[in-house]
Amino acid sequence: MDVLIVDTTRAINGTASAITNSVVARFPNPARLILVTRADQAREFEPPPTGADIRALPGLPGDLEAASAVAELITKYSAEFPEAAFTVFSFHHRVLGRDGDLALLDQQITTHSLRDHVPHRVGQPGSSWPEQLMPIGDALNALEEALRRAQRHPGPRSSVLKTDLRTHLTVVEPRFDPRYPLARTPRLISMLLQEAQERGMILQFGREPQISVALRESTEPSAAIQATPVPQPQSARVSAPTATPAAAVPATAVAAAGVPAQARAPQPIPDPATATRSWHFANVLRQRRLGPYPEVRHDLYDQIITIARENQGSSSELTVRALARQAVTATRSAAPDHFPRRKGESLPKDMYDWRGLENFAVQVLSRTELALGEDGDPLPRDASIWSTRQAPVRQPLPDDVDIMFDAELVYEIVRDCLDVTPDDIVHLAGAMLGGRSVQNADHVERVLDHLLRHGRIKGEPGTERLLPTESASGHDRT
């Protein structure tokens, strides 16, 4: 009988328990069930599944941290179950690929992706609407009125972010205010959207965490009475949600208000009195052709890692430009049809700056010394972009390559601004990841730690400022 390990450290908040229940339903009665979670997810397992052991990891663990934790658990439980095989479910590439510390183990290990166990965006089996809060009919009427007020005109180009729906609903119907206990029912908004979609009232666009909602365009007297479900656009991806990184890093983030969108048209410069710190950081990156592309950047990293891994051992040489182009093509294919914006219309996929994203990929691959010269040694960070574009890519990629890529963004902000302090961690998260959550801030801290460990930046004595080191300051691309 197998020991079952479920690693939900890259799951979106609120889904870890449902994901685990889905896995356990398919693999009942294991010799032992072990849950690997983030510290902020632990409350989702109250009470935990019967007989389960829980290991909570701090912050937002990366691929190698998750692989190390899983390897440690396998080593521990091998003594208790010497004849058992281990079945591991995870979103992390390094766990699924049995890399890092997992590669050192002799135990029989089978890995599976958790992608198939993610609950649907519009609800989950077993959820029930709290009629004591309000009848579902009243809730649907409130949803229709809230969307009509929020949308300037029907259709996806003025859709409303799901994360903003609670605010719009509360204006129309005060019973949605979370001060009411039943208004805090888990997945309340998801259940409401599920019911609305089944009745043909709404369309949904994108995927976590960029779901947006719009009233269905109709000439009927009321869309609420229609019974034909509207299919939701699906967008496959080869990597797990960030959560994302996020992912994962996780992963795919909603573009924060005030952060320049990645559109082809030039972005208007805001009033200096109202421009946010995050906007200024993001604008530094735009001027340096380094993003920030918060909606797809970590998806791009996942694709780079996957393509490079698949090319290992191949007779064909993978160049920096070829890897960048293939990764952007795969990222574009998996992207949602529209990218929601907190202000203004949604950005259609075809209007996204995909060519700029390809140039960005070339930049970060070149600046992280992954391009090899004719002698087989890495080309320096300040090598001409014309010499790195057609250079072969170093294989295998470093384990922390996603942190290395984001380190180039943070380094450029530190080098340009010369006044970054610990107070700016949340602003860096807003600029780079489109949100200021604890997980996003933890990711920025890991990137800063990487830069400090490698001597790229240093703290100025007597102040809280970060400065680039002299040896790393000559970093302009030619």
C-alpha positions as a Python dict, from the first residue, in 0.01 Angstrom:
ca = {
    (1, 'M'): (0, 0, 0),
    (2, 'D'): (133, 343, -97),
    (3, 'V'): (214, 637, 125),
    (4, 'L'): (28, 931, -30),
    (5, 'I'): (183, 1279, -21),
    (6, 'V'): (-21, 1577, -141),
    (7, 'D'): (179, 1899, -184),
    (8, 'T'): (-58, 2197, -216),
    (9, 'T'): (201, 2469, -150),
    (10, 'R'): (141, 2616, -494),
    (11, 'A'): (-238, 2602, -479),
    (12, 'I'): (-449, 2917, -489),
    (13, 'N'): (-581, 3021, -148),
    (14, 'G'): (-910, 2854, -66),
    (15, 'T'): (-856, 2552, -292),
    (16, 'A'): (-607, 2338, -98),
    (17, 'S'): (-867, 2139, 95),
    (18, 'A'): (-1083, 2075, -212),
    (19, 'I'): (-778, 1965, -414),
    (20, 'T'): (-672, 1727, -138),
    (21, 'N'): (-1023, 1582, -108),
    (22, 'S'): (-1026, 1518, -483),
    (23, 'V'): (-697, 1326, -463),
    (24, 'V'): (-803, 1124, -160),
    (25, 'A'): (-1128, 1031, -333),
    (26, 'R'): (-927, 866, -612),
    (27, 'F'): (-669, 710, -380),
    (28, 'P'): (-861, 604, -68),
    (29, 'N'): (-710, 428, 231),
    (30, 'P'): (-338, 488, 177),
    (31, 'A'): (-91, 349, 428),
    (32, 'R'): (-41, 708, 541),
    (33, 'L'): (-169, 1042, 411),
    (34, 'I'): (78, 1331, 438),
    (35, 'L'): (-19, 1688, 351),
    (36, 'V'): (242, 1949, 261),
    (37, 'T'): (87, 2295, 283),
    (38, 'R'): (180, 2657, 325),
    (39, 'A'): (143, 2802, 672),
    (40, 'D'): (-138, 3028, 549),
    (41, 'Q'): (-324, 2725, 407),
    (42, 'A'): (-320, 2521, 728),
    (43, 'R'): (-651, 2664, 848),
    (44, 'E'): (-818, 2514, 540),
    (45, 'F'): (-756, 2171, 694),
    (46, 'E'): (-952, 2221, 1015),
    (47, 'P'): (-1020, 1949, 1101),
    (48, 'P'): (-760, 1762, 892),
    (49, 'P'): (-852, 1439, 711),
    (50, 'T'): (-858, 1142, 945),
    (51, 'G'): (-511, 1005, 1009),
    (52, 'A'): (-336, 1273, 803),
    (53, 'D'): (-4, 1425, 898),
    (54, 'I'): (46, 1790, 805),
    (55, 'R'): (374, 1965, 726),
    (56, 'A'): (326, 2343, 694),
    (57, 'L'): (600, 2538, 512),
    (58, 'P'): (649, 2911, 570),
    (59, 'G'): (606, 3174, 300),
    (60, 'L'): (567, 3076, -64),
    (61, 'P'): (800, 2776, -118),
    (62, 'G'): (976, 2746, -451),
    (63, 'D'): (1027, 2430, -653),
    (64, 'L'): (1343, 2321, -476),
    (65, 'E'): (1208, 2402, -130),
    (66, 'A'): (903, 2188, -199),
    (67, 'A'): (1117, 1906, -341),
    (68, 'S'): (1340, 1921, -33),
    (69, 'A'): (1042, 1904, 204),
    (70, 'V'): (890, 1610, 17),
    (71, 'A'): (1225, 1428, 10),
    (72, 'E'): (1263, 1479, 385),
    (73, 'L'): (916, 1333, 445),
    (74, 'I'): (985, 1031, 224),
    (75, 'T'): (1306, 964, 412),
    (76, 'K'): (1124, 994, 745),
    (77, 'Y'): (833, 767, 658),
    (78, 'S'): (1049, 509, 480),
    (79, 'A'): (1164, 397, 825),
    (80, 'E'): (802, 344, 931),
    (81, 'F'): (691, 188, 601),
    (82, 'P'): (1003, 21, 457),
    (83, 'E'): (813, -174, 189),
    (84, 'A'): (583, 108, 78),
    (85, 'A'): (597, 300, -246),
    (86, 'F'): (537, 674, -237),
    (87, 'T'): (278, 849, -451),
    (88, 'V'): (328, 1225, -465),
    (89, 'F'): (89, 1487, -601),
    (90, 'S'): (218, 1841, -658),
    (91, 'F'): (217, 2146, -884),
    (92, 'H'): (592, 2200, -857),
    (93, 'H'): (807, 2109, -1158),
    (94, 'R'): (1097, 1993, -944),
    (95, 'V'): (875, 1765, -740),
    (96, 'L'): (708, 1617, -1047),
    (97, 'G'): (1047, 1570, -1213),
    (98, 'R'): (1195, 1420, -893),
    (99, 'D'): (1475, 1676, -901),
    (100, 'G'): (1680, 1832, -622),
    (101, 'D'): (1691, 1624, -304),
    (102, 'L'): (1435, 1383, -452),
    (103, 'A'): (1690, 1273, -711),
    (104, 'L'): (1908, 1137, -431),
    (105, 'L'): (1648, 893, -295),
    (106, 'D'): (1633, 523, -376),
    (107, 'Q'): (1268, 474, -279),
    (108, 'Q'): (1002, 395, -536),
    (109, 'I'): (835, 730, -609),
    (110, 'T'): (551, 803, -848),
    (111, 'T'): (453, 1165, -913),
    (112, 'H'): (131, 1314, -1048),
    (113, 'S'): (28, 1671, -1132),
    (114, 'L'): (-247, 1832, -926),
    (115, 'R'): (-381, 2020, -1229),
    (116, 'D'): (-662, 1772, -1281),
    (117, 'H'): (-776, 1816, -921),
    (118, 'V'): (-819, 2195, -923),
    (119, 'P'): (-1185, 2282, -855),
    (120, 'H'): (-1369, 2456, -1135),
    (121, 'R'): (-1368, 2833, -1125),
    (122, 'V'): (-1748, 2849, -1096),
    (123, 'G'): (-1798, 2635, -792),
    (124, 'Q'): (-1723, 2287, -667),
    (125, 'P'): (-1923, 1968, -611),
    (126, 'G'): (-2095, 1962, -275),
    (127, 'S'): (-2123, 2339, -237),
    (128, 'S'): (-2469, 2469, -150),
    (129, 'W'): (-2604, 2822, -153),
    (130, 'P'): (-2685, 2959, 197),
    (131, 'E'): (-3056, 3029, 160),
    (132, 'Q'): (-3062, 3168, 516),
    (133, 'L'): (-2852, 3460, 386),
    (134, 'M'): (-3087, 3535, 96),
    (135, 'P'): (-3280, 3337, -168),
    (136, 'I'): (-3069, 3257, -472),
    (137, 'G'): (-3315, 3456, -686),
    (138, 'D'): (-3241, 3772, -485),
    (139, 'A'): (-2868, 3708, -521),
    (140, 'L'): (-2896, 3664, -898),
    (141, 'N'): (-3094, 3986, -928),
    (142, 'A'): (-2826, 4165, -728),
    (143, 'L'): (-2556, 4019, -952),
    (144, 'E'): (-2734, 4136, -1267),
    (145, 'E'): (-2780, 4487, -1128),
    (146, 'A'): (-2421, 4504, -1000),
    (147, 'L'): (-2280, 4401, -1338),
    (148, 'R'): (-2504, 4648, -1525),
    (149, 'R'): (-2377, 4929, -1306),
    (150, 'A'): (-2014, 4821, -1334),
    (151, 'Q'): (-2012, 4763, -1710),
    (152, 'R'): (-2016, 5061, -1939),
    (153, 'H'): (-2155, 4845, -2216),
    (154, 'P'): (-2223, 4470, -2255),
    (155, 'G'): (-1958, 4223, -2355),
    (156, 'P'): (-1614, 4102, -2250),
    (157, 'R'): (-1427, 4424, -2326),
    (158, 'S'): (-1578, 4585, -2016),
    (159, 'S'): (-1591, 4276, -1798),
    (160, 'V'): (-1556, 4297, -1419),
    (161, 'L'): (-1285, 4119, -1226),
    (162, 'K'): (-1424, 3846, -1007),
    (163, 'T'): (-1206, 3974, -723),
    (164, 'D'): (-1397, 4306, -739),
    (165, 'L'): (-1745, 4154, -749),
    (166, 'R'): (-1800, 4148, -374),
    (167, 'T'): (-1762, 4527, -360),
    (168, 'H'): (-2009, 4582, -646),
    (169, 'L'): (-2257, 4334, -498),
    (170, 'T'): (-2249, 4493, -153),
    (171, 'V'): (-2343, 4832, -301),
    (172, 'V'): (-2654, 4675, -455),
    (173, 'E'): (-2737, 4423, -181),
    (174, 'P'): (-2599, 4492, 171),
    (175, 'R'): (-2643, 4126, 269),
    (176, 'F'): (-2324, 4051, 72),
    (177, 'D'): (-2128, 4257, 328),
    (178, 'P'): (-1878, 4016, 492),
    (179, 'R'): (-1973, 4156, 833),
    (180, 'Y'): (-2266, 3916, 813),
    (181, 'P'): (-2144, 3568, 912),
    (182, 'L'): (-2326, 3385, 632),
    (183, 'A'): (-2181, 3632, 380),
    (184, 'R'): (-1844, 3477, 465),
    (185, 'T'): (-1956, 3133, 343),
    (186, 'P'): (-1661, 2975, 158),
    (187, 'R'): (-1680, 3012, -222),
    (188, 'L'): (-1997, 3223, -197),
    (189, 'I'): (-1917, 3427, -509),
    (190, 'S'): (-1812, 3114, -702),
    (191, 'M'): (-2142, 2944, -621),
    (192, 'L'): (-2333, 3253, -732),
    (193, 'L'): (-2143, 3264, -1062),
    (194, 'Q'): (-2199, 2894, -1117),
    (195, 'E'): (-2574, 2942, -1083),
    (196, 'A'): (-2565, 3250, -1308),
    (197, 'Q'): (-2368, 3071, -1577),
    (198, 'E'): (-2599, 2768, -1571),
    (199, 'R'): (-2891, 3006, -1632),
    (200, 'G'): (-2710, 3176, -1919),
    (201, 'M'): (-2683, 3513, -1746),
    (202, 'I'): (-2309, 3568, -1772),
    (203, 'L'): (-1989, 3498, -1959),
    (204, 'Q'): (-1661, 3430, -1782),
    (205, 'F'): (-1315, 3496, -1924),
    (206, 'G'): (-963, 3395, -1829),
    (207, 'R'): (-850, 3170, -1549),
    (208, 'E'): (-725, 3203, -1193),
    (209, 'P'): (-643, 3456, -1072),
    (210, 'Q'): (-765, 3661, -1369),
    (211, 'I'): (-1128, 3557, -1398),
    (212, 'S'): (-1352, 3836, -1522),
    (213, 'V'): (-1729, 3836, -1559),
    (214, 'A'): (-1969, 4008, -1799),
    (215, 'L'): (-2341, 3999, -1857),
    (216, 'R'): (-2429, 3791, -2156),
    (217, 'E'): (-2526, 4005, -2454),
    (218, 'S'): (-2888, 3926, -2533),
    (219, 'T'): (-3197, 4079, -2692),
    (220, 'E'): (-3419, 3870, -2465),
    (221, 'P'): (-3620, 4052, -2195),
    (222, 'S'): (-3402, 3898, -1922),
    (223, 'A'): (-3096, 3678, -1946),
    (224, 'A'): (-3173, 3540, -1601),
    (225, 'I'): (-3456, 3320, -1727),
    (226, 'Q'): (-3256, 3150, -2003),
    (227, 'A'): (-3149, 2793, -1937),
    (228, 'T'): (-2879, 2735, -2198),
    (229, 'P'): (-2538, 2722, -2032),
    (230, 'V'): (-2268, 2931, -2190),
    (231, 'P'): (-1937, 2749, -2233),
    (232, 'Q'): (-1647, 2910, -2052),
    (233, 'P'): (-1331, 2962, -2257),
    (234, 'Q'): (-1062, 2723, -2144),
    (235, 'S'): (-692, 2787, -2168),
    (236, 'A'): (-462, 2490, -2118),
    (237, 'R'): (-128, 2543, -1953),
    (238, 'V'): (158, 2311, -1896),
    (239, 'S'): (241, 2446, -1552),
    (240, 'A'): (53, 2466, -1229),
    (241, 'P'): (-135, 2770, -1104),
    (242, 'T'): (99, 3038, -899),
    (243, 'A'): (11, 3092, -762),
    (244, 'T'): (208, 3125, -998),
    (245, 'P'): (344, 3135, -859),
    (246, 'A'): (321, 3111, -856),
    (247, 'A'): (384, 2951, -877),
    (248, 'A'): (377, 2909, -837),
    (249, 'V'): (553, 3139, -839),
    (250, 'P'): (335, 3116, -858),
    (251, 'A'): (232, 3194, -1128),
    (252, 'T'): (-35, 3448, -1320),
    (253, 'A'): (-121, 3773, -1141),
    (254, 'V'): (-392, 4033, -1193),
    (255, 'A'): (-247, 4361, -1316),
    (256, 'A'): (-265, 4607, -1030),
    (257, 'A'): (-428, 4946, -1068),
    (258, 'G'): (-177, 5206, -1176),
    (259, 'V'): (77, 4957, -1315),
    (260, 'P'): (144, 5007, -1687),
    (261, 'A'): (-32, 4740, -1894),
    (262, 'Q'): (161, 4549, -2157),
    (263, 'A'): (-23, 4683, -2461),
    (264, 'R'): (114, 4787, -2797),
    (265, 'A'): (-7, 5144, -2757),
    (266, 'P'): (215, 5373, -2547),
    (267, 'Q'): (90, 5419, -2192),
    (268, 'P'): (-11, 5765, -2068),
    (269, 'I'): (210, 5909, -1794),
    (270, 'P'): (3, 5967, -1480),
    (271, 'D'): (4, 6284, -1277),
    (272, 'P'): (325, 6272, -1066),
    (273, 'A'): (117, 6358, -761),
    (274, 'T'): (-98, 6047, -803),
    (275, 'A'): (146, 5799, -963),
    (276, 'T'): (211, 5514, -722),
    (277, 'R'): (550, 5380, -617),
    (278, 'S'): (462, 5055, -796),
    (279, 'W'): (391, 5250, -1115),
    (280, 'H'): (735, 5411, -1102),
    (281, 'F'): (904, 5073, -1045),
    (282, 'A'): (709, 4914, -1331),
    (283, 'N'): (793, 5206, -1557),
    (284, 'V'): (1165, 5157, -1490),
    (285, 'L'): (1127, 4801, -1616),
    (286, 'R'): (933, 4909, -1923),
    (287, 'Q'): (1204, 5159, -2014),
    (288, 'R'): (1466, 4884, -1980),
    (289, 'R'): (1261, 4636, -2188),
    (290, 'L'): (1233, 4416, -1881),
    (291, 'G'): (861, 4378, -1846),
    (292, 'P'): (704, 4363, -1603),
    (293, 'Y'): (447, 4147, -1791),
    (294, 'P'): (284, 4044, -1459),
    (295, 'E'): (4, 3853, -1628),
    (296, 'V'): (224, 3600, -1811),
    (297, 'R'): (583, 3638, -1691),
    (298, 'H'): (590, 3335, -1464),
    (299, 'D'): (401, 3130, -1723),
    (300, 'L'): (684, 3223, -1959),
    (301, 'Y'): (942, 3103, -1704),
    (302, 'D'): (758, 2771, -1673),
    (303, 'Q'): (763, 2730, -2050),
    (304, 'I'): (1135, 2812, -2069),
    (305, 'I'): (1208, 2548, -1805),
    (306, 'T'): (989, 2288, -1976),
    (307, 'I'): (1127, 2345, -2327),
    (308, 'A'): (1488, 2346, -2207),
    (309, 'R'): (1433, 2023, -2014),
    (310, 'E'): (1271, 1856, -2317),
    (311, 'N'): (1567, 1962, -2535),
    (312, 'Q'): (1827, 1806, -2304),
    (313, 'G'): (2002, 1521, -2482),
    (314, 'S'): (1871, 1636, -2820),
    (315, 'S'): (2109, 1657, -3114),
    (316, 'S'): (1968, 1998, -3211),
    (317, 'E'): (2125, 2305, -3051),
    (318, 'L'): (1886, 2531, -2859),
    (319, 'T'): (1982, 2897, -2896),
    (320, 'V'): (1871, 3183, -2674),
    (321, 'R'): (1649, 3329, -2946),
    (322, 'A'): (1494, 2992, -3034),
    (323, 'L'): (1417, 2918, -2669),
    (324, 'A'): (1265, 3263, -2622),
    (325, 'R'): (1049, 3231, -2932),
    (326, 'Q'): (925, 2880, -2850),
    (327, 'A'): (847, 2977, -2491),
    (328, 'V'): (650, 3286, -2595),
    (329, 'T'): (456, 3086, -2856),
    (330, 'A'): (355, 2832, -2591),
    (331, 'T'): (269, 3107, -2341),
    (332, 'R'): (52, 3287, -2595),
    (333, 'S'): (-129, 2966, -2686),
    (334, 'A'): (-217, 2902, -2321),
    (335, 'A'): (-314, 3262, -2239),
    (336, 'P'): (-677, 3369, -2183),
    (337, 'D'): (-865, 3547, -2461),
    (338, 'H'): (-873, 3872, -2263),
    (339, 'F'): (-657, 4023, -1991),
    (340, 'P'): (-875, 4208, -1739),
    (341, 'R'): (-784, 4556, -1626),
    (342, 'R'): (-903, 4723, -1309),
    (343, 'K'): (-952, 5045, -1500),
    (344, 'G'): (-1074, 5064, -1859),
    (345, 'E'): (-1153, 4788, -2102),
    (346, 'S'): (-1011, 4438, -2097),
    (347, 'L'): (-710, 4384, -2319),
    (348, 'P'): (-767, 4123, -2595),
    (349, 'K'): (-501, 3856, -2629),
    (350, 'D'): (-406, 3971, -2979),
    (351, 'M'): (-325, 4320, -2846),
    (352, 'Y'): (-82, 4193, -2583),
    (353, 'D'): (284, 4281, -2638),
    (354, 'W'): (403, 3934, -2740),
    (355, 'R'): (698, 4066, -2942),
    (356, 'G'): (810, 4265, -2639),
    (357, 'L'): (775, 3951, -2427),
    (358, 'E'): (1007, 3766, -2667),
    (359, 'N'): (1264, 4044, -2639),
    (360, 'F'): (1225, 4028, -2261),
    (361, 'A'): (1295, 3652, -2267),
    (362, 'V'): (1611, 3710, -2470),
    (363, 'Q'): (1719, 3977, -2222),
    (364, 'V'): (1681, 3768, -1907),
    (365, 'L'): (1839, 3460, -2067),
    (366, 'S'): (2135, 3674, -2171),
    (367, 'R'): (2174, 3868, -1847),
    (368, 'T'): (2175, 3553, -1633),
    (369, 'E'): (2482, 3416, -1817),
    (370, 'L'): (2291, 3125, -1968),
    (371, 'A'): (2426, 3198, -2319),
    (372, 'L'): (2748, 3014, -2405),
    (373, 'G'): (3039, 3151, -2606),
    (374, 'E'): (3241, 2961, -2866),
    (375, 'D'): (3471, 2830, -2593),
    (376, 'G'): (3174, 2685, -2403),
    (377, 'D'): (3200, 2937, -2120),
    (378, 'P'): (2904, 3157, -2024),
    (379, 'L'): (2898, 3496, -2194),
    (380, 'P'): (2918, 3782, -1940),
    (381, 'R'): (2612, 3976, -1835),
    (382, 'D'): (2721, 4284, -2026),
    (383, 'A'): (2788, 4101, -2353),
    (384, 'S'): (2624, 4247, -2661),
    (385, 'I'): (2271, 4123, -2715),
    (386, 'W'): (2375, 4046, -3074),
    (387, 'S'): (2628, 3792, -2952),
    (388, 'T'): (2392, 3625, -2707),
    (389, 'R'): (2082, 3593, -2927),
    (390, 'Q'): (2225, 3317, -3145),
    (391, 'A'): (2437, 3159, -2871),
    (392, 'P'): (2349, 2813, -2738),
    (393, 'V'): (2176, 2789, -2400),
    (394, 'R'): (2361, 2634, -2106),
    (395, 'Q'): (2210, 2298, -2009),
    (396, 'P'): (2070, 2204, -1768),
    (397, 'L'): (1923, 2531, -1647),
    (398, 'P'): (1999, 2620, -1283),
    (399, 'D'): (1744, 2500, -1031),
    (400, 'D'): (1657, 2855, -925),
    (401, 'V'): (1639, 3000, -1275),
    (402, 'D'): (1300, 3163, -1212),
    (403, 'I'): (1447, 3354, -917),
    (404, 'M'): (1748, 3446, -1131),
    (405, 'F'): (1521, 3594, -1397),
    (406, 'D'): (1320, 3803, -1150),
    (407, 'A'): (1646, 3911, -984),
    (408, 'E'): (1736, 4097, -1304),
    (409, 'L'): (1415, 4300, -1271),
    (410, 'V'): (1471, 4388, -906),
    (411, 'Y'): (1839, 4466, -968),
    (412, 'E'): (1746, 4714, -1241),
    (413, 'I'): (1499, 4892, -1011),
    (414, 'V'): (1757, 4915, -732),
    (415, 'R'): (2020, 5042, -977),
    (416, 'D'): (1791, 5306, -1121),
    (417, 'C'): (1616, 5431, -808),
    (418, 'L'): (1897, 5412, -547),
    (419, 'D'): (1641, 5456, -269),
    (420, 'V'): (1480, 5112, -231),
    (421, 'T'): (1416, 5025, 137),
    (422, 'P'): (1233, 4743, 317),
    (423, 'D'): (917, 4953, 294),
    (424, 'D'): (933, 4907, -83),
    (425, 'I'): (897, 4527, -77),
    (426, 'V'): (519, 4550, -117),
    (427, 'H'): (560, 4809, -392),
    (428, 'L'): (803, 4581, -576),
    (429, 'A'): (544, 4305, -544),
    (430, 'G'): (278, 4533, -688),
    (431, 'A'): (500, 4630, -981),
    (432, 'M'): (631, 4282, -1065),
    (433, 'L'): (343, 4055, -965),
    (434, 'G'): (38, 4278, -990),
    (435, 'G'): (-58, 4236, -624),
    (436, 'R'): (69, 4297, -272),
    (437, 'S'): (-30, 3974, -102),
    (438, 'V'): (188, 3809, 161),
    (439, 'Q'): (287, 3543, -94),
    (440, 'N'): (393, 3805, -349),
    (441, 'A'): (593, 3996, -89),
    (442, 'D'): (762, 3671, 21),
    (443, 'H'): (862, 3604, -339),
    (444, 'V'): (1020, 3950, -366),
    (445, 'E'): (1211, 3885, -43),
    (446, 'R'): (1352, 3564, -191),
    (447, 'V'): (1464, 3755, -499),
    (448, 'L'): (1631, 4020, -283),
    (449, 'D'): (1803, 3747, -78),
    (450, 'H'): (1937, 3599, -402),
    (451, 'L'): (2084, 3934, -508),
    (452, 'L'): (2238, 3993, -165),
    (453, 'R'): (2390, 3642, -147),
    (454, 'H'): (2550, 3685, -490),
    (455, 'G'): (2686, 4030, -410),
    (456, 'R'): (2483, 4210, -676),
    (457, 'I'): (2337, 4456, -424),
    (458, 'K'): (2428, 4565, -71),
    (459, 'G'): (2279, 4764, 214),
    (460, 'E'): (2415, 5114, 254),
    (461, 'P'): (2573, 5152, 600),
    (462, 'G'): (2375, 5378, 830),
    (463, 'T'): (2063, 5375, 611),
    (464, 'E'): (1797, 5128, 498),
    (465, 'R'): (1875, 5185, 128),
    (466, 'L'): (1987, 4916, -112),
    (467, 'L'): (2262, 4997, -360),
    (468, 'P'): (2414, 4807, -654),
    (469, 'T'): (2768, 4690, -589),
    (470, 'E'): (3047, 4848, -792),
    (471, 'S'): (3130, 4515, -958),
    (472, 'A'): (2774, 4474, -1078),
    (473, 'S'): (2693, 4832, -1173),
    (474, 'G'): (2823, 4829, -1528),
    (475, 'H'): (2522, 4652, -1660),
    (476, 'D'): (2392, 4842, -1961),
    (477, 'R'): (2311, 4630, -2264),
    (478, 'T'): (2482, 4722, -2588),
}
